[in-house]
Each structure stands twice: as structure tokens, then as C-alpha cells.
Coordinates of C-alpha atoms in Angstrom, one line a residue:
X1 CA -13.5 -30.6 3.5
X2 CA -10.5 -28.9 2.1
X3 CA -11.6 -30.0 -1.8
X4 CA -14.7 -28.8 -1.0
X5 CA -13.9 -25.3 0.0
X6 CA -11.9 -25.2 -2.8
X7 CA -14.3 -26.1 -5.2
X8 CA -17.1 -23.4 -3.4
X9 CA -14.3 -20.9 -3.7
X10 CA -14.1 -21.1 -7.4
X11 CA -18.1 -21.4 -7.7
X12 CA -17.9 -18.1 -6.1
X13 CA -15.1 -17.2 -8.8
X14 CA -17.6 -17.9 -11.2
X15 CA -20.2 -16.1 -9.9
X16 CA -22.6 -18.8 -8.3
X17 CA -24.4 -16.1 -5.7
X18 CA -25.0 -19.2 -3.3
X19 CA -21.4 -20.3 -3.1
X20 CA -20.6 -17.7 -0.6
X21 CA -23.0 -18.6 1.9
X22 CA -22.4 -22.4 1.5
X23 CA -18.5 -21.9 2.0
X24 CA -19.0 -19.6 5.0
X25 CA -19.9 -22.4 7.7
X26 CA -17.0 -24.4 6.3
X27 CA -14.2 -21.5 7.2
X28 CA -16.3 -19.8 10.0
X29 CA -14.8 -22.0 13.1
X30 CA -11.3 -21.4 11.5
X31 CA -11.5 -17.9 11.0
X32 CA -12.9 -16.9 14.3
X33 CA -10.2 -19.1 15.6
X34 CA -7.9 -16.8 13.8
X35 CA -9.3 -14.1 14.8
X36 CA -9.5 -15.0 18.6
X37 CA -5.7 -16.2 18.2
X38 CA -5.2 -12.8 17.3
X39 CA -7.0 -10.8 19.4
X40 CA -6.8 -12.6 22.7
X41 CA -3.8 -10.1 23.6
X42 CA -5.6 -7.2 22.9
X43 CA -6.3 -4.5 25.6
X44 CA -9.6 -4.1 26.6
X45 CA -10.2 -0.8 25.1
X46 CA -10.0 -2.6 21.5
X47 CA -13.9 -4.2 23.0
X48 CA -13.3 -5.8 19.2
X49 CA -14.3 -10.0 19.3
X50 CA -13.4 -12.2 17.3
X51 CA -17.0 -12.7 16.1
X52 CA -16.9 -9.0 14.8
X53 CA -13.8 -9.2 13.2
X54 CA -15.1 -12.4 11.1
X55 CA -18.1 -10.7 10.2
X56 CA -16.1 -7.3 9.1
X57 CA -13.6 -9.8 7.4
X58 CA -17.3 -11.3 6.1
X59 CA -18.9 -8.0 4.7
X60 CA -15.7 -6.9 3.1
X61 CA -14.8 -10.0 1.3
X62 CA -18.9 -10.1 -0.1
X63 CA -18.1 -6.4 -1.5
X64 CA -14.6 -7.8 -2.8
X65 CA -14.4 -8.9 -7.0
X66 CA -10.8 -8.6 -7.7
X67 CA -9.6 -11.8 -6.1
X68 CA -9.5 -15.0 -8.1
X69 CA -9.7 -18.2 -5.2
X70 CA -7.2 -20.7 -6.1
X71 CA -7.7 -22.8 -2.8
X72 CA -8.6 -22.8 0.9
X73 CA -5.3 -21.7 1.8
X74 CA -5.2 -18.8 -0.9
X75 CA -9.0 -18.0 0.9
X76 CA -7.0 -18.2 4.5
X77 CA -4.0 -16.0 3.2
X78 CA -6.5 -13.2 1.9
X79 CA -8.5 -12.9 4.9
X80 CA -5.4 -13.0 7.0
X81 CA -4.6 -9.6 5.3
X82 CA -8.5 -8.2 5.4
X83 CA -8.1 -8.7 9.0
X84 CA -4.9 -6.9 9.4
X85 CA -6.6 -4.1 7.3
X86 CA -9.2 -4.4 9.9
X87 CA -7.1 -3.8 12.2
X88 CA -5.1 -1.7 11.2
X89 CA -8.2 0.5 10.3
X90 CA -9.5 0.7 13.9
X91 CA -6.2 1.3 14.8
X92 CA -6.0 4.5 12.6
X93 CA -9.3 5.5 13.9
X94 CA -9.0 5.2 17.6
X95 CA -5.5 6.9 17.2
X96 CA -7.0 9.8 15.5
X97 CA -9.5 10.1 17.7
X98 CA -7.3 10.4 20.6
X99 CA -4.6 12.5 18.6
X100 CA -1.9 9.9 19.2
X101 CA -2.4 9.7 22.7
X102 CA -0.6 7.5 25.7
X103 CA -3.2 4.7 24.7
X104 CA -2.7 3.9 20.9
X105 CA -3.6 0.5 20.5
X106 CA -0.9 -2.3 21.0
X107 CA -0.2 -5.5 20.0
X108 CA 1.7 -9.1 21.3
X109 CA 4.6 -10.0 19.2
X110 CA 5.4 -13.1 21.5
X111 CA 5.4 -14.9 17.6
X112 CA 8.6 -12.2 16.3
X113 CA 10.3 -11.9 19.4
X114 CA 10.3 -8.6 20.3
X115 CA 12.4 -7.9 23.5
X116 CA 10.7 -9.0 26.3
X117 CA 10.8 -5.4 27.9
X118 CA 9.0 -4.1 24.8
X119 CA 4.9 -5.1 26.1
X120 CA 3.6 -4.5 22.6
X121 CA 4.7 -2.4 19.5
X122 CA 1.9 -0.3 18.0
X123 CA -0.2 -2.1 15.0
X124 CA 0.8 0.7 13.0
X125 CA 4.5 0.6 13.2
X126 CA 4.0 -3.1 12.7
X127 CA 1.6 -2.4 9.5
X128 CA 4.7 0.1 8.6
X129 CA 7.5 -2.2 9.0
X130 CA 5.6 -4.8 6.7
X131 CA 4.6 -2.4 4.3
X132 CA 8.7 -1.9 4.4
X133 CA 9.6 -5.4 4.5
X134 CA 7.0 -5.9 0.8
X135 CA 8.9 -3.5 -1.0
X136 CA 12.3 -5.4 -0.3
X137 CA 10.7 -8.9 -0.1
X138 CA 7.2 -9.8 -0.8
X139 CA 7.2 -13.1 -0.2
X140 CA 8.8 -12.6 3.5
X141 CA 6.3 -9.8 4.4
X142 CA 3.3 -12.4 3.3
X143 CA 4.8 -15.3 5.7
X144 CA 4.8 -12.6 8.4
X145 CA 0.9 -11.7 7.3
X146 CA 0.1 -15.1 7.2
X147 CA 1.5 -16.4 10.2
X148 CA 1.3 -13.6 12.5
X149 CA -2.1 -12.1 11.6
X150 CA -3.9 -15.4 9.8
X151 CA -1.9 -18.0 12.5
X152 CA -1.4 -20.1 9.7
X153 CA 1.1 -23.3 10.2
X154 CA 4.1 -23.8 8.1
X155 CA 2.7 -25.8 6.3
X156 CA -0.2 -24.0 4.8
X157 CA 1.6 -20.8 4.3
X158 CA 4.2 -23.1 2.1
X159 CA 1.1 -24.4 0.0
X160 CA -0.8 -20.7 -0.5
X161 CA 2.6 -19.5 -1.6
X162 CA 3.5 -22.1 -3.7
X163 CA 6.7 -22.8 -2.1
X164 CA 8.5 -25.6 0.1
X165 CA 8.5 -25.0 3.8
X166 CA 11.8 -25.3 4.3
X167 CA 11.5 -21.9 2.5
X168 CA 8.5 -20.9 4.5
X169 CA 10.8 -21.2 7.7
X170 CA 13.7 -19.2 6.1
X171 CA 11.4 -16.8 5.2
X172 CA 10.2 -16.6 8.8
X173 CA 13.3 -16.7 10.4
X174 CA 14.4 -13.6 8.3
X175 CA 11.2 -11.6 8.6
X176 CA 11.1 -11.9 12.5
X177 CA 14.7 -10.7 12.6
X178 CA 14.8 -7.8 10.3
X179 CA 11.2 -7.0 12.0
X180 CA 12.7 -6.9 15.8
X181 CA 15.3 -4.9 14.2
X182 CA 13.3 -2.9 12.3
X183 CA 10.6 -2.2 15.4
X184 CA 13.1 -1.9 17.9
X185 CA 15.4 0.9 16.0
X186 CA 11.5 2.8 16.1
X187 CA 11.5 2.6 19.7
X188 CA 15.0 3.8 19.7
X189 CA 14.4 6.9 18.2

């Protein structure tokens, strides 16, 4: 199945219209797993499921030309960081909405240890601290995209980056720490 995801991907690359729609039921399970993964510690006032998420993540990849697919776990990586944009988009809204309010939206970070006292850290000091984390390592903020938001494995993250996984779990194990650091001197102040 993986070649042939692949090879849809690149149909779509070169603009077969029906390549889309024939990949979609190939990735659909997976990505709504993702997205469940992702949103299964979500407060109820989110009232975002996973099925919505994949079809946002849907809609926006359809309207989205400047992505060349190199392979299944390139496809996986993207839409790891279209649904953190999602996310981070609803996240923007609802807190203007309330004017930053008591209730901004939260999220688990069980995966980079936080400290356990800490219930959640704000999507959008997480989206800040990546954003951070790109402009002094790249590569180390996309493990953290990929892992955290698209719950990829080790293993797949090391073959959409082109890189061993020994270096995927370096990469991880620095991320998380300069990310608890980085999330808990924000809660400091």
C-alpha cells in the first residue's frame, strides 16, 4: 500500500485530478487516527473530532499547489503540520473571541514531559516555542511536528526527513528538553 500512495501522490504532483480522491481512502484511517491521537485530550469546549480535522486537513490540502509529494511519509509529515495550523487556527480564534480569557484552549504534552503539575501548556505557546525551536534547528522543531502533532513513529519521521533514527531520537530527546524548558520558563514569568 505504501508504493501505492506514493505513486498516487506523484499522480497528483502531476496533475491527474482523480489521484486525490483515489489516495484519500488509502490515508483516511491513518489520518483520523492521527487526528484522534491528537485530540483525544482535548477539553470539551474544543467540540473539534477528529473527522473534522481530517476533512479541514482535506479541503486545505485540495486548495494547496506548492508541495511537491515525494512519499507517504513526506504526505504524513505535511498534514502533520496542516493540522497543527488547524489548530493552532481555532486556537487563535476561540482566544480572540474570549479576549484571552481563563479558558484558552490547552493541550497534553504527556509526549515532552512537561512537569506533571503543568495540566496543559496553551497550543499557542507551544506553536511559539516551535516556531523558536525552527529558527535555531529546523530539523528538531519538524521531529517535534511530526511526532507530537502527526504521531508519527521513529521510524517514519527518520524516512520523511531523510535521516537515520538514531538521529530522529537525538533530535527528539533535544526538542523535548529545550521545549519543557522553553514552556516552563513561560509559565514562570
Amino acid at each position: 500500500m505504501n508504493g501505492e500512495v506514493t505513486t498516487l501522490l506523484r499522480a497528483w504532483n502531476d496533475g491527474d485530478p482523480d489521484a486525490f480522491e483515489r489516495v484519500v481512502p488509502l490515508v483516511y484511517e491513518e489520518l483520523h487516527r492521527m487526528a484522534a491521537r491528537y485530540l483525544i485530550g482535548e477539553p470539551s469546549s474544543i467540540s473539534l473530532q477528529p473527522t473534522a480535522l481530517v476533512n479541514e486537513l482535506c479541503l486545505r490540502l485540495l486548495g494547496w499547489d506548492g508541495v511537491r509529494w515525494q512519499s507517504r511519509g513526506h504526505f504524513f509529515g505535511v498534514s502533520a503540520g496542516m493540522m497543527r495550523h488547524v489548530l493552532v487556527d481555532i486556537a487563535r480564534r476561540r482566544r480572540a473571541e474570549r479576549r484571552g480569557g481563563p479558558h484558552v484552549v490547552r493541550v497534553p504534552l504527556d509526549t515532552i514531559d512537561v512537569p506533571a503539575s503543568e495540566p496543559g501548556a496553551d497550543l499557542l505557546e507551544i506553536d511559539s516555542a516551535l516556531q523558536l525551536l525552527a529558527l535555531e534547528d529546523p530539523r528538531k522543531a519538524q521531529v517535534v511536528e511530526l511526532r507530537f502533532f502527526g504521531g508519527l513513529s521513529m521510524e517514519e519521521i527518520a524516512e520523511t526527513l531523510g535521516v537515520s533514527v538514531r538521529t530522529v531520537h537525538a533530535d527528539w530527546a533535544f526538542a523535548r528538553a529545550w521545549l519543557y524548558r522553553t514552556l516552563a520558563d513561560a509559565h514562570a514569568h
